[in-house]
Tab-separated table of C-alpha atoms and ligand atoms in Angstrom:
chain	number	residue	atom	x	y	z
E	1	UNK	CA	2.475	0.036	6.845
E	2	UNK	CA	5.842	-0.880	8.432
E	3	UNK	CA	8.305	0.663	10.317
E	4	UNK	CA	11.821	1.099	8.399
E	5	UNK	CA	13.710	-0.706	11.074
E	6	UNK	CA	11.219	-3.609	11.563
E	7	UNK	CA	12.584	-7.009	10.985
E	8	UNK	CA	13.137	-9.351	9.127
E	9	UNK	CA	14.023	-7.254	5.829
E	10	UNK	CA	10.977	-7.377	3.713
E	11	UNK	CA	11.999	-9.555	0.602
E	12	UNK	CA	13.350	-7.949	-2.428
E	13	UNK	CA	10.915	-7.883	-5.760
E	14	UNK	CA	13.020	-7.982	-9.418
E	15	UNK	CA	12.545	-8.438	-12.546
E	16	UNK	CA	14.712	-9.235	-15.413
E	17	UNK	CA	13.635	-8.370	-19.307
E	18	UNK	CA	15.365	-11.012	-21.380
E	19	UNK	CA	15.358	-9.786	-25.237
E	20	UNK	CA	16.474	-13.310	-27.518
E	21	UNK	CA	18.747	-12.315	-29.763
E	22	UNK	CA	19.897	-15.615	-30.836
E	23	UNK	CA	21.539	-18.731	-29.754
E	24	UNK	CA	20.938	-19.640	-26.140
E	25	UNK	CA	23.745	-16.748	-24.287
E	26	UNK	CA	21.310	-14.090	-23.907
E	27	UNK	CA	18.879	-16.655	-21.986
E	28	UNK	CA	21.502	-18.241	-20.647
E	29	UNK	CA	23.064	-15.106	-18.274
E	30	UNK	CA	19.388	-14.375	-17.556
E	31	UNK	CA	18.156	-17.681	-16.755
E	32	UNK	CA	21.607	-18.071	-14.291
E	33	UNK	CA	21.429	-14.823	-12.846
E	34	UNK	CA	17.314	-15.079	-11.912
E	35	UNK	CA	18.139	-18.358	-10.018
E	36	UNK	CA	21.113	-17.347	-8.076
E	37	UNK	CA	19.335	-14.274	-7.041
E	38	UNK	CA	16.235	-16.444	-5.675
E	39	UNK	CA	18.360	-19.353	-4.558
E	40	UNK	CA	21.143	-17.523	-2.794
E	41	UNK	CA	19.943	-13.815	-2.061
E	42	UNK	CA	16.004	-14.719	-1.137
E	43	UNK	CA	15.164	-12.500	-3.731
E	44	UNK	CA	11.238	-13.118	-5.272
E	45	UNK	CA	12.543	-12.838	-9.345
E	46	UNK	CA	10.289	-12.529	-11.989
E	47	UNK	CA	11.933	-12.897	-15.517
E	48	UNK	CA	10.323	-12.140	-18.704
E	49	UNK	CA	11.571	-13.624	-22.023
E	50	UNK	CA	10.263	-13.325	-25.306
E	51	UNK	CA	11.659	-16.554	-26.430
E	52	UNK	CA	10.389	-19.514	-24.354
E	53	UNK	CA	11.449	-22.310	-27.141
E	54	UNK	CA	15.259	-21.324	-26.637
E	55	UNK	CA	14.104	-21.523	-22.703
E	56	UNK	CA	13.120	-24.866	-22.815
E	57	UNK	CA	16.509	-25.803	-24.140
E	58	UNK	CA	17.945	-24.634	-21.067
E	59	UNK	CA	15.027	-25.791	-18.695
E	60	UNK	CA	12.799	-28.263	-19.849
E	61	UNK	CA	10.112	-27.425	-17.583
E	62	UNK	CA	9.237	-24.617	-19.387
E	63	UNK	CA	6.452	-25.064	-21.390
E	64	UNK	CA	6.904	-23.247	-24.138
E	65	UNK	CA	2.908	-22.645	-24.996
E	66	UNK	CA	2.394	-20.934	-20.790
E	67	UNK	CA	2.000	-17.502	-20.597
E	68	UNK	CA	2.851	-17.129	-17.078
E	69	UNK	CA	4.461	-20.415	-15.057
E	70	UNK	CA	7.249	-21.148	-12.505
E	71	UNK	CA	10.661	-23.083	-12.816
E	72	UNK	CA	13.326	-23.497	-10.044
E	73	UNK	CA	11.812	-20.295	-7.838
E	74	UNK	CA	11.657	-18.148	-10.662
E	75	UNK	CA	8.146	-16.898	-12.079
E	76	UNK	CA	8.260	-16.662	-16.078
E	77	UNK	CA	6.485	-14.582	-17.764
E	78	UNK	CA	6.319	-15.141	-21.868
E	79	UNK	CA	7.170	-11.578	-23.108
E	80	UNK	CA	4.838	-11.699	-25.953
E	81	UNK	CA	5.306	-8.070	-27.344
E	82	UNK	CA	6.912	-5.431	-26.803
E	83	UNK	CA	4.270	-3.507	-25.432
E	84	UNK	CA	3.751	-6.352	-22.660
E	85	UNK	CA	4.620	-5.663	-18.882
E	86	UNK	CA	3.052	-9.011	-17.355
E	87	UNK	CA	-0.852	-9.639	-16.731
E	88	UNK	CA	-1.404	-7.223	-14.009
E	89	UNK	CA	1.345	-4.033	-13.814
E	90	UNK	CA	3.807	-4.443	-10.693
E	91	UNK	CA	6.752	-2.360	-10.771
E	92	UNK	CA	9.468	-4.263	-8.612
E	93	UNK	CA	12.221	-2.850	-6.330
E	94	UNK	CA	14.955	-4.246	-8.585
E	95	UNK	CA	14.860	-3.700	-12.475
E	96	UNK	CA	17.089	-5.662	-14.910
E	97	UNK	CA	16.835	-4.815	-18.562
E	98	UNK	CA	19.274	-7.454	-20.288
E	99	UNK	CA	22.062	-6.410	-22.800
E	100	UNK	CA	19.993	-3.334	-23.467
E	101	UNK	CA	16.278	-4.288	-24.247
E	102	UNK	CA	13.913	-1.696	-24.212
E	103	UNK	CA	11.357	-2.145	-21.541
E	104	UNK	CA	7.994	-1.628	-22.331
E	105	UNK	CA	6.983	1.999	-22.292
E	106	UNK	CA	3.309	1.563	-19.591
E	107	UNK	CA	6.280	-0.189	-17.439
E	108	UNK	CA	8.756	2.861	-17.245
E	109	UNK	CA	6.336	5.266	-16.735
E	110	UNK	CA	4.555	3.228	-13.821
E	111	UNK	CA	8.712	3.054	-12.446
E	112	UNK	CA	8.330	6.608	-12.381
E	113	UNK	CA	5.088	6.709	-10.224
E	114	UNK	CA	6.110	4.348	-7.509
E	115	UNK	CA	6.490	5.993	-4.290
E	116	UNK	CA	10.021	3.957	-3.632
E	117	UNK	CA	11.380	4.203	-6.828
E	118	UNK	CA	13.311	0.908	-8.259
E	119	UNK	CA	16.934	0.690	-8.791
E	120	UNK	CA	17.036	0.512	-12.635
E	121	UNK	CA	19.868	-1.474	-14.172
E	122	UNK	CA	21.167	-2.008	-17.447
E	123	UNK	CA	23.285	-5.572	-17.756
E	124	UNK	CA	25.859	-5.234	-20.244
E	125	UNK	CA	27.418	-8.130	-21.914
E	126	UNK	CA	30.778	-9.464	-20.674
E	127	UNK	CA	33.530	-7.784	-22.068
E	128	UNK	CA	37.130	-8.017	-20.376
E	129	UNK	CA	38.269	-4.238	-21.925
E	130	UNK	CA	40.129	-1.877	-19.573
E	131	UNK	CA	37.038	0.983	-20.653
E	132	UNK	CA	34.427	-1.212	-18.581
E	133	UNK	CA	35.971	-0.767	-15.078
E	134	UNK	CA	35.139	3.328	-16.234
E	135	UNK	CA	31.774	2.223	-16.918
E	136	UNK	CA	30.778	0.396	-14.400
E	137	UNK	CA	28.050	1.574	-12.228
E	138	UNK	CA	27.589	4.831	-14.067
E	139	UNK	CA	24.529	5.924	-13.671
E	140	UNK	CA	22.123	7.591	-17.139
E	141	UNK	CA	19.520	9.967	-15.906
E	142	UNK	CA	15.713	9.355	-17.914
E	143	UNK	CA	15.428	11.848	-20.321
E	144	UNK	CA	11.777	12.646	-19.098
E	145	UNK	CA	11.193	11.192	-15.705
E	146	UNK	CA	12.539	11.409	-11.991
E	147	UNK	CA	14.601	7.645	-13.019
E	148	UNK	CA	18.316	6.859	-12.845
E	149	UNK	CA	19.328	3.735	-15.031
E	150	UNK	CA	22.309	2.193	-13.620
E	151	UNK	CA	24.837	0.160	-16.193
E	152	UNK	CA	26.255	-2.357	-14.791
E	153	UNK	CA	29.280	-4.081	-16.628
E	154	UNK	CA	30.299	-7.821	-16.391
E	155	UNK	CA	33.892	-8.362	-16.661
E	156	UNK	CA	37.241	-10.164	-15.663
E	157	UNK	CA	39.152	-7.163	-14.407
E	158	UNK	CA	38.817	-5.594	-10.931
E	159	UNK	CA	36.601	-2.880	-10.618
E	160	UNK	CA	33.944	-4.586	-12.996
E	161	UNK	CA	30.753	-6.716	-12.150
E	162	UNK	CA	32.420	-9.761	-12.332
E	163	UNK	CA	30.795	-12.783	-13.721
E	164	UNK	CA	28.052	-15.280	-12.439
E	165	UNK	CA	29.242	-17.643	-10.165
E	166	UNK	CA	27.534	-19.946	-7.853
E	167	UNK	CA	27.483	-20.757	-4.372
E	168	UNK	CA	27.864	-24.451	-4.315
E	169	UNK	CA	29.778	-24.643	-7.819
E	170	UNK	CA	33.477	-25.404	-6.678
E	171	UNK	CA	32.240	-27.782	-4.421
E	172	UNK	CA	30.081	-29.633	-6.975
E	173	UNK	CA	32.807	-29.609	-9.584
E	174	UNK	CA	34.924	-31.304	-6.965
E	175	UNK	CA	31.993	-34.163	-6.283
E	176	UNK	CA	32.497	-34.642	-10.151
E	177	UNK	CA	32.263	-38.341	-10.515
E	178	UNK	CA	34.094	-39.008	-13.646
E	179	UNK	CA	33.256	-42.591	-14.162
E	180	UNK	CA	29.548	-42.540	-13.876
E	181	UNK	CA	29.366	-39.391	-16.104
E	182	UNK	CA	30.700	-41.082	-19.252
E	183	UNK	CA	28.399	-44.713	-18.527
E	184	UNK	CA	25.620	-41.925	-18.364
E	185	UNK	CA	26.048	-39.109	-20.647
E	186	UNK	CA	28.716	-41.151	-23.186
E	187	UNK	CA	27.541	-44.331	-22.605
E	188	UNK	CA	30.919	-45.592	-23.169
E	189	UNK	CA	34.013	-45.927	-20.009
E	190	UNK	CA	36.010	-43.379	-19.605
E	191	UNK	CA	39.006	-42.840	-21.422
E	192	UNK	CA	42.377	-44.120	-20.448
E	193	UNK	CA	44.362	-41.461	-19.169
E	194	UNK	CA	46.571	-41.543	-22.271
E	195	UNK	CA	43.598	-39.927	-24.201
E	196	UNK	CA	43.103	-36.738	-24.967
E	197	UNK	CA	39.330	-35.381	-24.058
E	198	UNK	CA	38.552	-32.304	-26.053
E	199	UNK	CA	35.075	-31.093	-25.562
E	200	UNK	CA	33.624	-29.023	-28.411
E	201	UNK	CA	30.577	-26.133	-28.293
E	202	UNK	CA	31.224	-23.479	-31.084
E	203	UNK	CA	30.073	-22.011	-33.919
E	204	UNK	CA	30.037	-22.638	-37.529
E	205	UNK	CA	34.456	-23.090	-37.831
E	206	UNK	CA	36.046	-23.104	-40.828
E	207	UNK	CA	39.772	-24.051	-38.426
E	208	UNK	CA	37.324	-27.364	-37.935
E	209	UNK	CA	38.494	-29.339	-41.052
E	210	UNK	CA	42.228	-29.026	-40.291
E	211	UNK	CA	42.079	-29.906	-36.565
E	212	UNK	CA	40.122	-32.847	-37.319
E	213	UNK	CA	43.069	-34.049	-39.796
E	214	UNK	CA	45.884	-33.159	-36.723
E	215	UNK	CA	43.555	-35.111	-34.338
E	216	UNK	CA	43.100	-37.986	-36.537
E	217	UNK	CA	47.421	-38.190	-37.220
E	218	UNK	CA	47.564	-37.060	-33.415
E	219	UNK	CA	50.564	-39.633	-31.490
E	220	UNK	CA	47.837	-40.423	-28.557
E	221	UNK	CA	43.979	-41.047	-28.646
E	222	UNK	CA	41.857	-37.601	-29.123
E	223	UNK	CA	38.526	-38.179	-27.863
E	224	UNK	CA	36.186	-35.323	-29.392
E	225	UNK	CA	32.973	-34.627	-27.661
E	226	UNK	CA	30.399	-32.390	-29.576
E	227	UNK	CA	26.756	-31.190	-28.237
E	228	UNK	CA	24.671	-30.922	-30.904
E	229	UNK	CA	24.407	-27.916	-32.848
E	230	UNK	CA	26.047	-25.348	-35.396
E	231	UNK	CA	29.363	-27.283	-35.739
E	232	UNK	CA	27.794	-31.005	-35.893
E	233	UNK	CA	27.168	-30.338	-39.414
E	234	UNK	CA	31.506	-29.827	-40.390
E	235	UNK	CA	31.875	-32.747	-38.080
E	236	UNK	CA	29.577	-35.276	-40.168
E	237	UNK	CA	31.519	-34.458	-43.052
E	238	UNK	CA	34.830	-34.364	-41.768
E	239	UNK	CA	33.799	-38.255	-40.927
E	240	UNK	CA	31.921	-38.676	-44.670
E	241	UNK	CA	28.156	-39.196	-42.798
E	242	UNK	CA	25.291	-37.352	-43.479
E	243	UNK	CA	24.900	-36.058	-39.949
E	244	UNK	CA	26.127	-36.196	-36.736
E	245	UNK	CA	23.118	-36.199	-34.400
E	246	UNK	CA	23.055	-37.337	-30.638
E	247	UNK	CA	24.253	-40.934	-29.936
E	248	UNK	CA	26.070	-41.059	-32.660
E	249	UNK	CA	29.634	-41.973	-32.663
E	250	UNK	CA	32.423	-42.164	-35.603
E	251	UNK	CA	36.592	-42.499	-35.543
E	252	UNK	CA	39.429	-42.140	-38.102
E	253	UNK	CA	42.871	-42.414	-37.174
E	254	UNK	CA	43.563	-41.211	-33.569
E	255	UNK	CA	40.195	-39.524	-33.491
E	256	UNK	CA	36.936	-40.921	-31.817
E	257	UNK	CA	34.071	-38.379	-32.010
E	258	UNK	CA	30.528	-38.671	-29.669
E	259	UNK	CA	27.440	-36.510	-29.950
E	260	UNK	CA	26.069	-35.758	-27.215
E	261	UNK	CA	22.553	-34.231	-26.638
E	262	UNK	CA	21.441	-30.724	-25.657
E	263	UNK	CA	21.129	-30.771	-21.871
E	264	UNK	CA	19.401	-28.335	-19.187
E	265	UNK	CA	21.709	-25.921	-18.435
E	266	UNK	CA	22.801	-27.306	-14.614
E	267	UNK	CA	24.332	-30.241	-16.180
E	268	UNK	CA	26.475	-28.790	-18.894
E	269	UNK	CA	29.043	-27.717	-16.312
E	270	UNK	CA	29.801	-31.820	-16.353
E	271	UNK	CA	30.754	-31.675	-19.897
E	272	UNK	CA	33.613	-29.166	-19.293
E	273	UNK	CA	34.733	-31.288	-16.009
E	274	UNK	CA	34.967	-34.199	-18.253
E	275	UNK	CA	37.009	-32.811	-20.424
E	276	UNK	CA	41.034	-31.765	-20.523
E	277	UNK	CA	40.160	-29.137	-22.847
E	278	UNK	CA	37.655	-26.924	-23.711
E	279	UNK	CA	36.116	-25.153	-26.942
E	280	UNK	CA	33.130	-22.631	-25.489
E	281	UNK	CA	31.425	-19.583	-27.056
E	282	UNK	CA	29.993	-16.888	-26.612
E	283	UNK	CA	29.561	-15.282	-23.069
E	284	UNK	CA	27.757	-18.416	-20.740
E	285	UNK	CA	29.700	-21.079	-21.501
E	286	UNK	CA	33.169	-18.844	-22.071
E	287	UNK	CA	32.324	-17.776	-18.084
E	288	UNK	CA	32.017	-21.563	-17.539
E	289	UNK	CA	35.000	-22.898	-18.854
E	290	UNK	CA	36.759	-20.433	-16.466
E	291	UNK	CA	35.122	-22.089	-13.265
E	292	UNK	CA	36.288	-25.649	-14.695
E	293	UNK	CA	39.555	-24.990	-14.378
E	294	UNK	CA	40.804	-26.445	-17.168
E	295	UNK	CA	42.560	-25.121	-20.365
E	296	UNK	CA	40.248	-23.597	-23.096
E	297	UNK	CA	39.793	-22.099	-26.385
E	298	UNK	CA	37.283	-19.613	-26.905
E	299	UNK	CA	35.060	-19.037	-29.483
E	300	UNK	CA	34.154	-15.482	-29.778
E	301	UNK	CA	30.388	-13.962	-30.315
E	302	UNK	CA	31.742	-12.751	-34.157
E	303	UNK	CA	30.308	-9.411	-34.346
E	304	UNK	CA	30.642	-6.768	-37.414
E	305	UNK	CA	33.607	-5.083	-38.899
E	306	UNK	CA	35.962	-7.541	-36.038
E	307	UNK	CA	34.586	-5.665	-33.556
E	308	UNK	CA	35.105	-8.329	-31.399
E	309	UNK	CA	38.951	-8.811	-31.920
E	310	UNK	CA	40.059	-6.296	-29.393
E	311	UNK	CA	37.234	-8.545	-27.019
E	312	UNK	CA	39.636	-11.171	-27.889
E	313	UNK	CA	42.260	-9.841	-27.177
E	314	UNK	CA	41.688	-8.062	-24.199
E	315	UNK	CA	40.260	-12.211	-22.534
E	316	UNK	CA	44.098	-13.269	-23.788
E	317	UNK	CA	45.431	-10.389	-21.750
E	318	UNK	CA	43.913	-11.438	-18.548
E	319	UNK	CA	43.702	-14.800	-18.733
E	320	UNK	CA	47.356	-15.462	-20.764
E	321	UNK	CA	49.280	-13.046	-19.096
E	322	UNK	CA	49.994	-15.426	-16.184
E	323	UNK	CA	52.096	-17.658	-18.965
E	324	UNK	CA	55.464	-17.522	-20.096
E	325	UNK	CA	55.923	-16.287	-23.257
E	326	UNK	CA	56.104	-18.686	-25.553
E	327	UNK	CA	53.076	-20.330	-24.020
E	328	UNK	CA	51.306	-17.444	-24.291
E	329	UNK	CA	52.074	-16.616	-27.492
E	330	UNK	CA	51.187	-20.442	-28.599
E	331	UNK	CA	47.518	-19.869	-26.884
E	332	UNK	CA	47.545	-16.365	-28.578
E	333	UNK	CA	47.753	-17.970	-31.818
E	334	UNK	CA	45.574	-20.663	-31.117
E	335	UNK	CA	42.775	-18.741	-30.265
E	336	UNK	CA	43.428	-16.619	-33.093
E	337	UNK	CA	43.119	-18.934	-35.686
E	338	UNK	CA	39.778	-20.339	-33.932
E	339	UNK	CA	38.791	-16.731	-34.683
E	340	UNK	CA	39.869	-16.869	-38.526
E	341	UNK	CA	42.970	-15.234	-38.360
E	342	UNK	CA	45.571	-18.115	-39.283
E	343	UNK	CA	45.704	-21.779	-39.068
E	344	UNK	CA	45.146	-23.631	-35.756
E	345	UNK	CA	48.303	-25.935	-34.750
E	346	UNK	CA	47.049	-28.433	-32.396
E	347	UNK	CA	50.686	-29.311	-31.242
E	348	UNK	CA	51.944	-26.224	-30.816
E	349	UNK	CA	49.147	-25.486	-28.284
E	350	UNK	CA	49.011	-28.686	-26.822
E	351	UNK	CA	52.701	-29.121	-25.724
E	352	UNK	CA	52.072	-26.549	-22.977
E	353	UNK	CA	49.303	-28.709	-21.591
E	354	UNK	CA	50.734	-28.419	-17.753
E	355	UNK	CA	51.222	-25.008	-18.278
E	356	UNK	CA	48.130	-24.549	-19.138
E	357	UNK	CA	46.325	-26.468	-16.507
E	358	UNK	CA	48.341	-24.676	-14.042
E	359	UNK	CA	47.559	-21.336	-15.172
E	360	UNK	CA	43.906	-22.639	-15.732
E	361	UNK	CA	43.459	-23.029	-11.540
E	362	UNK	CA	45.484	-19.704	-10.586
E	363	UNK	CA	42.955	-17.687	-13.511
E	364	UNK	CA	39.917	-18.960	-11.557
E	365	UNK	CA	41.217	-17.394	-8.170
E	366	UNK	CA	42.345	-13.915	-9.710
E	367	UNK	CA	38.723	-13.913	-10.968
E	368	UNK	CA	36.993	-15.527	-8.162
E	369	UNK	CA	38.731	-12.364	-6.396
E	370	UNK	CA	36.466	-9.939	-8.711
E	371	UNK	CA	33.213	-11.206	-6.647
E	372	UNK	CA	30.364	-12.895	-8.620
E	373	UNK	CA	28.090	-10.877	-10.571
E	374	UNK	CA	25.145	-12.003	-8.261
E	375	UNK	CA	26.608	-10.635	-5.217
E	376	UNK	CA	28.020	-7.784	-6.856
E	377	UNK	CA	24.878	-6.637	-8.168
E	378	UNK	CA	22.762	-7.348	-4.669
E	379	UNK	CA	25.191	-5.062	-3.271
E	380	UNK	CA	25.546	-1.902	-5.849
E	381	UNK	CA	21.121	-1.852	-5.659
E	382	UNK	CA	21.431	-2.347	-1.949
E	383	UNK	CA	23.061	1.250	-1.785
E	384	UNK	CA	20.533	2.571	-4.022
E	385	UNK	CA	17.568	1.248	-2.627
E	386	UNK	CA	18.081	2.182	0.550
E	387	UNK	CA	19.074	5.872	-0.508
E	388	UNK	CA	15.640	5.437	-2.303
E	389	UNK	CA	13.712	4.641	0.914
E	390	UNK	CA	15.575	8.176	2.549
E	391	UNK	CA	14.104	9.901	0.110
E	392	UNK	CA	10.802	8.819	0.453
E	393	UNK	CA	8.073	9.683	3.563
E	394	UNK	CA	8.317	6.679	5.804
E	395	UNK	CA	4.085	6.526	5.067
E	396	UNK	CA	5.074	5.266	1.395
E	397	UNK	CA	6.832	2.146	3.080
E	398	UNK	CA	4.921	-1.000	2.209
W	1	TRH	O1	24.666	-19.732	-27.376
W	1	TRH	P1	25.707	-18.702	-27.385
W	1	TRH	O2	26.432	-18.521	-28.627
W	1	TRH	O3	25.067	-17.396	-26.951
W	1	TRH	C1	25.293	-16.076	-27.191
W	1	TRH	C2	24.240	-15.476	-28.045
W	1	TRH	O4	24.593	-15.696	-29.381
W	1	TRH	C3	24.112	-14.027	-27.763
W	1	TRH	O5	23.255	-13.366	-28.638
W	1	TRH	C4	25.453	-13.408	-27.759
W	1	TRH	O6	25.326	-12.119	-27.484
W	1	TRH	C5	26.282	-14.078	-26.702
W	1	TRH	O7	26.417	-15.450	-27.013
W	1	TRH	C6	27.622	-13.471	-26.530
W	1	TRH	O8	26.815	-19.040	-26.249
W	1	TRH	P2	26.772	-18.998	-24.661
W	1	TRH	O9	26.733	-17.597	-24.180
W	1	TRH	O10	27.869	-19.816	-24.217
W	1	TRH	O11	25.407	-19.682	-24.256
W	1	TRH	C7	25.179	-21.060	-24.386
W	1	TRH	C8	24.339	-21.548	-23.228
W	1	TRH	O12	23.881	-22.872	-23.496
W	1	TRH	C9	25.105	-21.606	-21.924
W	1	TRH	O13	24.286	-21.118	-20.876
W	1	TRH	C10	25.353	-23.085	-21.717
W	1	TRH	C11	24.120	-23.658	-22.349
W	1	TRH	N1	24.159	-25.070	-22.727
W	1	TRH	C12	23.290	-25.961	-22.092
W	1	TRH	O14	22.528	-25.552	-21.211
W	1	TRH	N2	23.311	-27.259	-22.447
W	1	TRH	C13	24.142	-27.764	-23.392
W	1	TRH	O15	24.104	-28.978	-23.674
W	1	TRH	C14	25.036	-26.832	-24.026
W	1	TRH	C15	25.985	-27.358	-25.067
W	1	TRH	C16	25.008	-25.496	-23.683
């Protein structure tokens, strides 16, 4: 036993619950937040997933076939059922159920036993709505036991959780080295400065087919970059070949188009430096093309009945407000018809280029000023844990 005051502060247990939905976003927050937490807040983070293939997309030390391993501080455990809590049952101080997973049942009611109780929090996904700041931090009594469940809401407004940000991540995007990245990664020189660099990670895109035509007829050289995945199939066809795997390389017009492989996810912060503009999706890599600092185009997580419009919408209100008008209403309708509602005009969106780069560096402060979700979170369970330990006879303290 240990006094409460004795130093230094005994390190912090958590685990995260990763549910795969699809794609690699839901692993992707997860696998980010579990590292920043060890790396930059000592924490010891155990995250379960019940998807290790997508994992080893992201981190290729994971071997998909492990029950139990460690990558990059982290311990993994392979979430193999529902019902599974780990091989031996330790409640931590801090638990994370992801985008609303249900944890296993033997795990919540063991939460309920522990003499300190955990701070229990729900991670929402990102959404940039005015309702979240309301929602943030609001805490859901258990039904049937002595637990609180805490939600705790991403987002680009004040008042929210923020979003993950790193440390050293500014500085590292300033290190960028330009040159060597496209010998390396490209294995061509970089571009003249007359070129155009549009990097490309979406979705299946109908828009696809017509801003490959503008491209192509474009007045300076568009260089397209494309990680492999759901769009490389449009792009093979807009260029008549069967596929368009990595290392592969085709032009038409204006247009030159690269492949590029699936990388671990440290490194695909290079792609977006590399770039003047970027397409992202989803939640990760939409967060990401914020930190770059340059111009973007987002791809939205489609969900049913347009649910995710007003999601839309309310990103465009933050980040586009800073514009003038017609700007903003040019990167309005872009974005719109990258969402299916119109047709994309590459020049209309393009002629506010300094605008938008502008704009692009004075977003990233305004949201830098939200905190990162890391921090944020360390500091809404410090609050609670420690109100925990008040509760509890000092004899309980381990
Ligand atoms: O993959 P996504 O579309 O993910 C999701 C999921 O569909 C999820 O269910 C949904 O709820 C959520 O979006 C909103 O897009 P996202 O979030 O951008 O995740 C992609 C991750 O892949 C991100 O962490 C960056 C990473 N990545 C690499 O690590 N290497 C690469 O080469 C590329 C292209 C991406």
């Amino acid at each position: 036993m240990s006094m409460i005051n004795a130093s230094p502060a005994p390190e912090i247990a958590c685990d995260i619950f990763c549910e795969v939905i699809d794609n690699f976003g839901d692993i992707g927050v997860c696998w980010r937040l579990a590292r920043q937490l060890a790396a930059e807040h000592g924490w010891q983070v155990r995250l379960f997933v019940d998807d290790l293939k997508a994992f080893h997309a992201l981190c290729r030390d994971i071997d998909a076939g492990r029950p139990r391993q460690e990558a990059a501080g982290v311990v993994i455990e392979h979430w193999h059922e529902p019902s599974h809590a780990g091989e031996t049952l330790e409640i931590a101080d801090v638990v994370i159920e992801a985008f609303g997973c249900e944890l296993p049942h033997v795990y919540v009611a063991a939460m309920a036993e522990r003499g300190r109780r955990p701070a229990w929090i729900n991670l929402e996904y990102l959404s940039a709505e005015d309702w979240v700041a309301d929602f943030h931090l609001r805490p859901s009594p258990h039904p049937r036991y002595p637990l609180v469940k805490t939600f705790f809401f991403p987002g680009l407004g004040p008042k929210t959780g923020g979003v993950l940000k790193e440390r050293d991540l500014d500085r590292d995007r300033l290190a960028f080295d330009r040159d060597a990245w496209w010998q390396e990664r490209v294995g061509v020189p970089a571009p003249s400065t007359d070129s155009t660099v549009v990097s490309l990670f979406s979705y299946e895109n109908p828009a696809i087919d017509k801003l490959l035509a503008q491209w192509q007829n474009a007045p300076s050289p568009v260089v397209l970059l494309v990680p492999e995945g759901r769009i490389s199939g449009a792009i093979a066809r807009g260029f008549g070949l069967p596929h368009f795997a990595a290392g592969a390389t085709a032009g038409r017009g204006s247009l030159r188009a690269h492949a590029l492989g699936f990388v671990e996810q440290p490194r695909f912060d290079a792609l977006l430096w590399a770039s003047d503009v970027n397409f992202v999706r989803g939640e990760d890599s939409f967060v990401r093309a914020q930190w770059a600092q340059k111009p973007f185009v987002w791809h939205i997580y489609p969900q049913a009945d347009d649910a995710h419009l007003p999601k839309l919408d309310a990103a465009l209100a933050h980040y586009a407000d800073g514009l003038p008008d017609t700007a903003r209403d040019s990167v309005a309708r872009f974005w719109h018809a990258w969402n299916g509602a119109g047709s994309p005009d590459w020049a209309d969106f393009w002629r506010h280029r300094t605008l938008l780069e502008a704009r692009a560096a004075d977003w990233a402060l305004e949201l830098a000023a939200v905190g990162n979700l890391a921090a944020n979170l360390a500091a809404s369970v410090a609050g609670n844990l420690s109100a925990n330990v008040a509760d509890q006879p000092k004899t309980q303290l381990k």
